[in-house]
């Protein structure tokens, strides 16, 4: 059930973000916040006054035919769509469309993280806190030790956070801590470092 939740979380992020840049969104401090010196894992390959060139990880397009993906991306207004050998796709978009994409993805990740505490899948997680760029996430559990209920939460949190950071042109790093009710740390994981090589390459592909 937990692995299904992780896959559903990734799919939800992809569905809400990768192909929905036509959604109207307000520009926020998250929008187009491309750093002058990109992190090694950033998917934002270049920035001009008018456009952004971005690589979407292969995780966004699992089990989708290449022709269908390229057609969908073009329909969404992306140009210069390139299918890469690793399953990722590189596209060019206007700055406004890029800003809308980043805002939509940020909202999607917030919704997913806020839905974890006291949920059917994670009943022992009672609270969650995080910063604006999801670089530090803390989960509070009612348990005194990490059990099966909590074991997969950091992975889901780390994946969706890193995927957002990659698209947003932020340094790709998410520290996920689990603490008990008193605030004592039970575990700490750093993503994408905690992923195996294949997963890390998929999340951070340029």
PDB file of C-alpha atoms in Angstrom:
ATOM      1  CA  UNK A   1       0.000   0.000   0.000  1.00  0.00           C
ATOM      2  CA  UNK A   2       2.835   2.379   0.820  1.00  0.00           C
ATOM      3  CA  UNK A   3       4.603   1.942  -2.513  1.00  0.00           C
ATOM      4  CA  UNK A   4       1.282   2.589  -4.244  1.00  0.00           C
ATOM      5  CA  UNK A   5       0.961   5.800  -2.242  1.00  0.00           C
ATOM      6  CA  UNK A   6       4.416   6.887  -3.379  1.00  0.00           C
ATOM      7  CA  UNK A   7       3.594   6.180  -7.007  1.00  0.00           C
ATOM      8  CA  UNK A   8       0.271   7.991  -6.650  1.00  0.00           C
ATOM      9  CA  UNK A   9       2.064  10.981  -5.136  1.00  0.00           C
ATOM     10  CA  UNK A  10       4.485  11.182  -8.046  1.00  0.00           C
ATOM     11  CA  UNK A  11       1.677  10.763 -10.555  1.00  0.00           C
ATOM     12  CA  UNK A  12      -0.359  13.472  -8.864  1.00  0.00           C
ATOM     13  CA  UNK A  13       2.542  15.885  -9.037  1.00  0.00           C
ATOM     14  CA  UNK A  14       3.155  15.085 -12.672  1.00  0.00           C
ATOM     15  CA  UNK A  15      -0.486  15.412 -13.631  1.00  0.00           C
ATOM     16  CA  UNK A  16      -0.873  18.684 -11.791  1.00  0.00           C
ATOM     17  CA  UNK A  17       2.360  20.235 -13.006  1.00  0.00           C
ATOM     18  CA  UNK A  18       4.036  18.797 -16.049  1.00  0.00           C
ATOM     19  CA  UNK A  19       1.180  19.247 -18.489  1.00  0.00           C
ATOM     20  CA  UNK A  20      -0.938  22.005 -16.946  1.00  0.00           C
ATOM     21  CA  UNK A  21       1.032  25.182 -17.543  1.00  0.00           C
ATOM     22  CA  UNK A  22      -2.005  26.684 -19.263  1.00  0.00           C
ATOM     23  CA  UNK A  23      -3.674  26.988 -15.854  1.00  0.00           C
ATOM     24  CA  UNK A  24      -3.913  30.609 -14.824  1.00  0.00           C
ATOM     25  CA  UNK A  25      -1.852  31.285 -11.719  1.00  0.00           C
ATOM     26  CA  UNK A  26      -0.700  34.347  -9.848  1.00  0.00           C
ATOM     27  CA  UNK A  27       3.003  35.032  -9.894  1.00  0.00           C
ATOM     28  CA  UNK A  28       4.499  34.624  -6.434  1.00  0.00           C
ATOM     29  CA  UNK A  29       7.926  34.676  -4.876  1.00  0.00           C
ATOM     30  CA  UNK A  30       8.236  31.070  -6.056  1.00  0.00           C
ATOM     31  CA  UNK A  31       7.824  31.982  -9.711  1.00  0.00           C
ATOM     32  CA  UNK A  32      10.837  31.977 -11.980  1.00  0.00           C
ATOM     33  CA  UNK A  33      13.160  32.083  -8.999  1.00  0.00           C
ATOM     34  CA  UNK A  34      16.097  30.904 -11.075  1.00  0.00           C
ATOM     35  CA  UNK A  35      19.413  31.268  -9.308  1.00  0.00           C
ATOM     36  CA  UNK A  36      22.280  32.962 -11.130  1.00  0.00           C
ATOM     37  CA  UNK A  37      24.478  29.901 -10.638  1.00  0.00           C
ATOM     38  CA  UNK A  38      22.420  26.772 -11.093  1.00  0.00           C
ATOM     39  CA  UNK A  39      22.702  23.785  -8.790  1.00  0.00           C
ATOM     40  CA  UNK A  40      24.187  20.718 -10.514  1.00  0.00           C
ATOM     41  CA  UNK A  41      20.790  19.029 -10.372  1.00  0.00           C
ATOM     42  CA  UNK A  42      18.730  21.925 -11.708  1.00  0.00           C
ATOM     43  CA  UNK A  43      16.655  21.190 -14.808  1.00  0.00           C
ATOM     44  CA  UNK A  44      16.681  24.814 -15.942  1.00  0.00           C
ATOM     45  CA  UNK A  45      19.371  24.686 -18.590  1.00  0.00           C
ATOM     46  CA  UNK A  46      19.351  28.286 -19.715  1.00  0.00           C
ATOM     47  CA  UNK A  47      17.529  31.516 -19.034  1.00  0.00           C
ATOM     48  CA  UNK A  48      16.893  34.448 -21.341  1.00  0.00           C
ATOM     49  CA  UNK A  49      14.762  37.543 -20.935  1.00  0.00           C
ATOM     50  CA  UNK A  50      11.847  35.934 -22.772  1.00  0.00           C
ATOM     51  CA  UNK A  51      12.136  32.162 -22.313  1.00  0.00           C
ATOM     52  CA  UNK A  52      13.146  29.284 -20.086  1.00  0.00           C
ATOM     53  CA  UNK A  53      14.485  25.947 -21.302  1.00  0.00           C
ATOM     54  CA  UNK A  54      13.542  23.172 -18.878  1.00  0.00           C
ATOM     55  CA  UNK A  55      14.051  19.419 -18.744  1.00  0.00           C
ATOM     56  CA  UNK A  56      11.171  17.373 -17.314  1.00  0.00           C
ATOM     57  CA  UNK A  57      12.346  14.198 -15.575  1.00  0.00           C
ATOM     58  CA  UNK A  58      11.342  10.830 -17.016  1.00  0.00           C
ATOM     59  CA  UNK A  59       9.317  10.316 -13.825  1.00  0.00           C
ATOM     60  CA  UNK A  60       6.725  12.728 -15.202  1.00  0.00           C
ATOM     61  CA  UNK A  61       6.016  10.505 -18.200  1.00  0.00           C
ATOM     62  CA  UNK A  62       6.049   6.909 -17.026  1.00  0.00           C
ATOM     63  CA  UNK A  63       4.274   4.441 -19.328  1.00  0.00           C
ATOM     64  CA  UNK A  64       3.451   7.143 -21.890  1.00  0.00           C
ATOM     65  CA  UNK A  65       4.337   6.794 -25.569  1.00  0.00           C
ATOM     66  CA  UNK A  66       6.875   9.326 -26.793  1.00  0.00           C
ATOM     67  CA  UNK A  67       4.641  10.578 -29.610  1.00  0.00           C
ATOM     68  CA  UNK A  68       1.797  11.182 -27.150  1.00  0.00           C
ATOM     69  CA  UNK A  69       4.074  13.037 -24.732  1.00  0.00           C
ATOM     70  CA  UNK A  70       5.520  15.268 -27.430  1.00  0.00           C
ATOM     71  CA  UNK A  71       2.076  16.037 -28.847  1.00  0.00           C
ATOM     72  CA  UNK A  72       0.749  16.902 -25.376  1.00  0.00           C
ATOM     73  CA  UNK A  73       3.694  19.162 -24.607  1.00  0.00           C
ATOM     74  CA  UNK A  74       3.274  20.978 -27.897  1.00  0.00           C
ATOM     75  CA  UNK A  75      -0.458  21.380 -27.299  1.00  0.00           C
ATOM     76  CA  UNK A  76       0.348  22.993 -23.964  1.00  0.00           C
ATOM     77  CA  UNK A  77       2.354  25.661 -25.758  1.00  0.00           C
ATOM     78  CA  UNK A  78       5.871  24.339 -25.239  1.00  0.00           C
ATOM     79  CA  UNK A  79       8.260  24.654 -28.188  1.00  0.00           C
ATOM     80  CA  UNK A  80      11.459  22.906 -29.275  1.00  0.00           C
ATOM     81  CA  UNK A  81      10.345  19.675 -27.605  1.00  0.00           C
ATOM     82  CA  UNK A  82      13.221  17.183 -27.493  1.00  0.00           C
ATOM     83  CA  UNK A  83      12.892  13.561 -26.328  1.00  0.00           C
ATOM     84  CA  UNK A  84      16.074  12.571 -24.491  1.00  0.00           C
ATOM     85  CA  UNK A  85      17.535   9.077 -24.338  1.00  0.00           C
ATOM     86  CA  UNK A  86      16.879   8.780 -20.602  1.00  0.00           C
ATOM     87  CA  UNK A  87      13.141   9.342 -21.049  1.00  0.00           C
ATOM     88  CA  UNK A  88      13.184  12.998 -20.040  1.00  0.00           C
ATOM     89  CA  UNK A  89      11.962  15.809 -22.298  1.00  0.00           C
ATOM     90  CA  UNK A  90      13.528  19.200 -22.826  1.00  0.00           C
ATOM     91  CA  UNK A  91      11.218  22.063 -23.802  1.00  0.00           C
ATOM     92  CA  UNK A  92      11.277  25.810 -24.210  1.00  0.00           C
ATOM     93  CA  UNK A  93       8.538  28.044 -22.810  1.00  0.00           C
ATOM     94  CA  UNK A  94       7.825  31.695 -22.216  1.00  0.00           C
ATOM     95  CA  UNK A  95       8.735  33.154 -18.861  1.00  0.00           C
ATOM     96  CA  UNK A  96       5.046  33.685 -18.037  1.00  0.00           C
ATOM     97  CA  UNK A  97       4.234  30.045 -18.779  1.00  0.00           C
ATOM     98  CA  UNK A  98       7.244  28.961 -16.736  1.00  0.00           C
ATOM     99  CA  UNK A  99       6.082  31.083 -13.802  1.00  0.00           C
ATOM    100  CA  UNK A 100       2.613  29.531 -13.987  1.00  0.00           C
ATOM    101  CA  UNK A 101       4.173  26.065 -14.096  1.00  0.00           C
ATOM    102  CA  UNK A 102       6.306  26.713 -11.011  1.00  0.00           C
ATOM    103  CA  UNK A 103       3.325  28.136  -9.105  1.00  0.00           C
ATOM    104  CA  UNK A 104       1.115  25.180 -10.053  1.00  0.00           C
ATOM    105  CA  UNK A 105       3.773  22.693  -9.016  1.00  0.00           C
ATOM    106  CA  UNK A 106       4.382  24.492  -5.715  1.00  0.00           C
ATOM    107  CA  UNK A 107       0.656  24.381  -4.921  1.00  0.00           C
ATOM    108  CA  UNK A 108       0.501  20.686  -5.807  1.00  0.00           C
ATOM    109  CA  UNK A 109       3.399  19.795  -3.487  1.00  0.00           C
ATOM    110  CA  UNK A 110       1.884  21.855  -0.656  1.00  0.00           C
ATOM    111  CA  UNK A 111      -1.404  19.989  -1.098  1.00  0.00           C
ATOM    112  CA  UNK A 112       0.347  16.623  -0.992  1.00  0.00           C
ATOM    113  CA  UNK A 113       2.433  17.437   2.080  1.00  0.00           C
ATOM    114  CA  UNK A 114      -0.496  18.964   3.956  1.00  0.00           C
ATOM    115  CA  UNK A 115      -2.493  15.823   3.217  1.00  0.00           C
ATOM    116  CA  UNK A 116      -0.064  13.504   4.995  1.00  0.00           C
ATOM    117  CA  UNK A 117      -0.807  14.164   8.717  1.00  0.00           C
ATOM    118  CA  UNK A 118      -3.694  12.171  10.197  1.00  0.00           C
ATOM    119  CA  UNK A 119      -4.475  10.619   6.815  1.00  0.00           C
ATOM    120  CA  UNK A 120      -5.701   7.087   6.201  1.00  0.00           C
ATOM    121  CA  UNK A 121      -2.292   6.080   4.858  1.00  0.00           C
ATOM    122  CA  UNK A 122      -0.258   7.869   7.532  1.00  0.00           C
ATOM    123  CA  UNK A 123      -2.356   7.814  10.739  1.00  0.00           C
ATOM    124  CA  UNK A 124       0.659   8.070  13.051  1.00  0.00           C
ATOM    125  CA  UNK A 125       1.952  11.274  11.417  1.00  0.00           C
ATOM    126  CA  UNK A 126       0.327  14.096  13.386  1.00  0.00           C
ATOM    127  CA  UNK A 127       1.953  17.220  11.925  1.00  0.00           C
ATOM    128  CA  UNK A 128       4.223  18.486   9.174  1.00  0.00           C
ATOM    129  CA  UNK A 129       6.239  21.678   8.736  1.00  0.00           C
ATOM    130  CA  UNK A 130       8.316  22.831   5.768  1.00  0.00           C
ATOM    131  CA  UNK A 131       9.892  25.913   4.256  1.00  0.00           C
ATOM    132  CA  UNK A 132       8.810  27.617   1.030  1.00  0.00           C
ATOM    133  CA  UNK A 133      11.237  25.694  -1.163  1.00  0.00           C
ATOM    134  CA  UNK A 134      10.759  22.335   0.628  1.00  0.00           C
ATOM    135  CA  UNK A 135      14.443  22.161   1.521  1.00  0.00           C
ATOM    136  CA  UNK A 136      13.645  21.206   5.133  1.00  0.00           C
ATOM    137  CA  UNK A 137      10.605  19.117   6.044  1.00  0.00           C
ATOM    138  CA  UNK A 138       9.796  17.889   9.552  1.00  0.00           C
ATOM    139  CA  UNK A 139       7.211  15.207  10.253  1.00  0.00           C
ATOM    140  CA  UNK A 140       5.905  14.631  13.773  1.00  0.00           C
ATOM    141  CA  UNK A 141       4.808  11.115  14.735  1.00  0.00           C
ATOM    142  CA  UNK A 142       2.808   9.883  17.675  1.00  0.00           C
ATOM    143  CA  UNK A 143       5.083   6.822  17.820  1.00  0.00           C
ATOM    144  CA  UNK A 144       8.227   6.556  19.906  1.00  0.00           C
ATOM    145  CA  UNK A 145      10.148   4.839  17.116  1.00  0.00           C
ATOM    146  CA  UNK A 146      10.057   4.556  13.324  1.00  0.00           C
ATOM    147  CA  UNK A 147       7.727   1.780  12.246  1.00  0.00           C
ATOM    148  CA  UNK A 148       6.308   0.510   8.968  1.00  0.00           C
ATOM    149  CA  UNK A 149       3.729   3.310   8.968  1.00  0.00           C
ATOM    150  CA  UNK A 150       6.422   5.970   8.818  1.00  0.00           C
ATOM    151  CA  UNK A 151       9.125   4.134   6.860  1.00  0.00           C
ATOM    152  CA  UNK A 152       8.111   5.324   3.387  1.00  0.00           C
ATOM    153  CA  UNK A 153       7.010   8.878   4.202  1.00  0.00           C
ATOM    154  CA  UNK A 154      10.461  10.469   3.761  1.00  0.00           C
ATOM    155  CA  UNK A 155      10.805   8.906   0.313  1.00  0.00           C
ATOM    156  CA  UNK A 156       7.533  10.367  -0.928  1.00  0.00           C
ATOM    157  CA  UNK A 157       8.293  13.762   0.610  1.00  0.00           C
ATOM    158  CA  UNK A 158      11.825  13.788  -0.770  1.00  0.00           C
ATOM    159  CA  UNK A 159      10.799  12.816  -4.292  1.00  0.00           C
ATOM    160  CA  UNK A 160       8.078  15.407  -4.779  1.00  0.00           C
ATOM    161  CA  UNK A 161      10.158  18.122  -3.115  1.00  0.00           C
ATOM    162  CA  UNK A 162      13.191  17.448  -5.303  1.00  0.00           C
ATOM    163  CA  UNK A 163      11.053  17.345  -8.434  1.00  0.00           C
ATOM    164  CA  UNK A 164       9.679  20.791  -7.585  1.00  0.00           C
ATOM    165  CA  UNK A 165      13.133  22.181  -6.841  1.00  0.00           C
ATOM    166  CA  UNK A 166      14.489  20.839 -10.108  1.00  0.00           C
ATOM    167  CA  UNK A 167      11.795  22.508 -12.200  1.00  0.00           C
ATOM    168  CA  UNK A 168      11.955  25.721 -10.152  1.00  0.00           C
ATOM    169  CA  UNK A 169      15.689  26.073 -10.745  1.00  0.00           C
ATOM    170  CA  UNK A 170      16.450  25.753  -7.042  1.00  0.00           C
ATOM    171  CA  UNK A 171      19.285  23.798  -5.415  1.00  0.00           C
ATOM    172  CA  UNK A 172      17.971  20.235  -5.326  1.00  0.00           C
ATOM    173  CA  UNK A 173      18.190  19.145  -1.704  1.00  0.00           C
ATOM    174  CA  UNK A 174      15.489  18.145   0.767  1.00  0.00           C
ATOM    175  CA  UNK A 175      16.223  17.187   4.371  1.00  0.00           C
ATOM    176  CA  UNK A 176      13.365  15.130   5.830  1.00  0.00           C
ATOM    177  CA  UNK A 177      13.289  14.723   9.611  1.00  0.00           C
ATOM    178  CA  UNK A 178      10.912  12.611  11.679  1.00  0.00           C
ATOM    179  CA  UNK A 179      10.487  13.653  15.312  1.00  0.00           C
ATOM    180  CA  UNK A 180       8.368  12.358  18.160  1.00  0.00           C
ATOM    181  CA  UNK A 181       5.831  14.360  20.122  1.00  0.00           C
ATOM    182  CA  UNK A 182       8.546  15.856  22.319  1.00  0.00           C
ATOM    183  CA  UNK A 183      10.547  17.035  19.312  1.00  0.00           C
ATOM    184  CA  UNK A 184      13.271  14.403  19.657  1.00  0.00           C
ATOM    185  CA  UNK A 185      14.685  13.378  16.277  1.00  0.00           C
ATOM    186  CA  UNK A 186      13.967   9.782  15.281  1.00  0.00           C
ATOM    187  CA  UNK A 187      15.401   9.873  11.756  1.00  0.00           C
ATOM    188  CA  UNK A 188      16.870  12.233   9.196  1.00  0.00           C
ATOM    189  CA  UNK A 189      17.240  11.669   5.452  1.00  0.00           C
ATOM    190  CA  UNK A 190      18.711  13.852   2.715  1.00  0.00           C
ATOM    191  CA  UNK A 191      17.311  13.663  -0.809  1.00  0.00           C
ATOM    192  CA  UNK A 192      18.310  13.005  -3.542  1.00  0.00           C
ATOM    193  CA  UNK A 193      21.383  11.545  -1.774  1.00  0.00           C
ATOM    194  CA  UNK A 194      19.272   8.872  -0.065  1.00  0.00           C
ATOM    195  CA  UNK A 195      17.946   7.543  -3.388  1.00  0.00           C
ATOM    196  CA  UNK A 196      19.617   4.733  -5.268  1.00  0.00           C
ATOM    197  CA  UNK A 197      21.548   5.715  -8.389  1.00  0.00           C
ATOM    198  CA  UNK A 198      18.706   5.055 -10.838  1.00  0.00           C
ATOM    199  CA  UNK A 199      16.178   7.001  -8.784  1.00  0.00           C
ATOM    200  CA  UNK A 200      18.618   9.851  -8.232  1.00  0.00           C
ATOM    201  CA  UNK A 201      19.366  10.080 -11.942  1.00  0.00           C
ATOM    202  CA  UNK A 202      15.640  10.118 -12.748  1.00  0.00           C
ATOM    203  CA  UNK A 203      14.857  12.903 -10.303  1.00  0.00           C
ATOM    204  CA  UNK A 204      17.858  15.046 -11.170  1.00  0.00           C
ATOM    205  CA  UNK A 205      18.228  14.377 -14.904  1.00  0.00           C
ATOM    206  CA  UNK A 206      19.233  17.374 -16.971  1.00  0.00           C
TER     207      UNK A 206
END
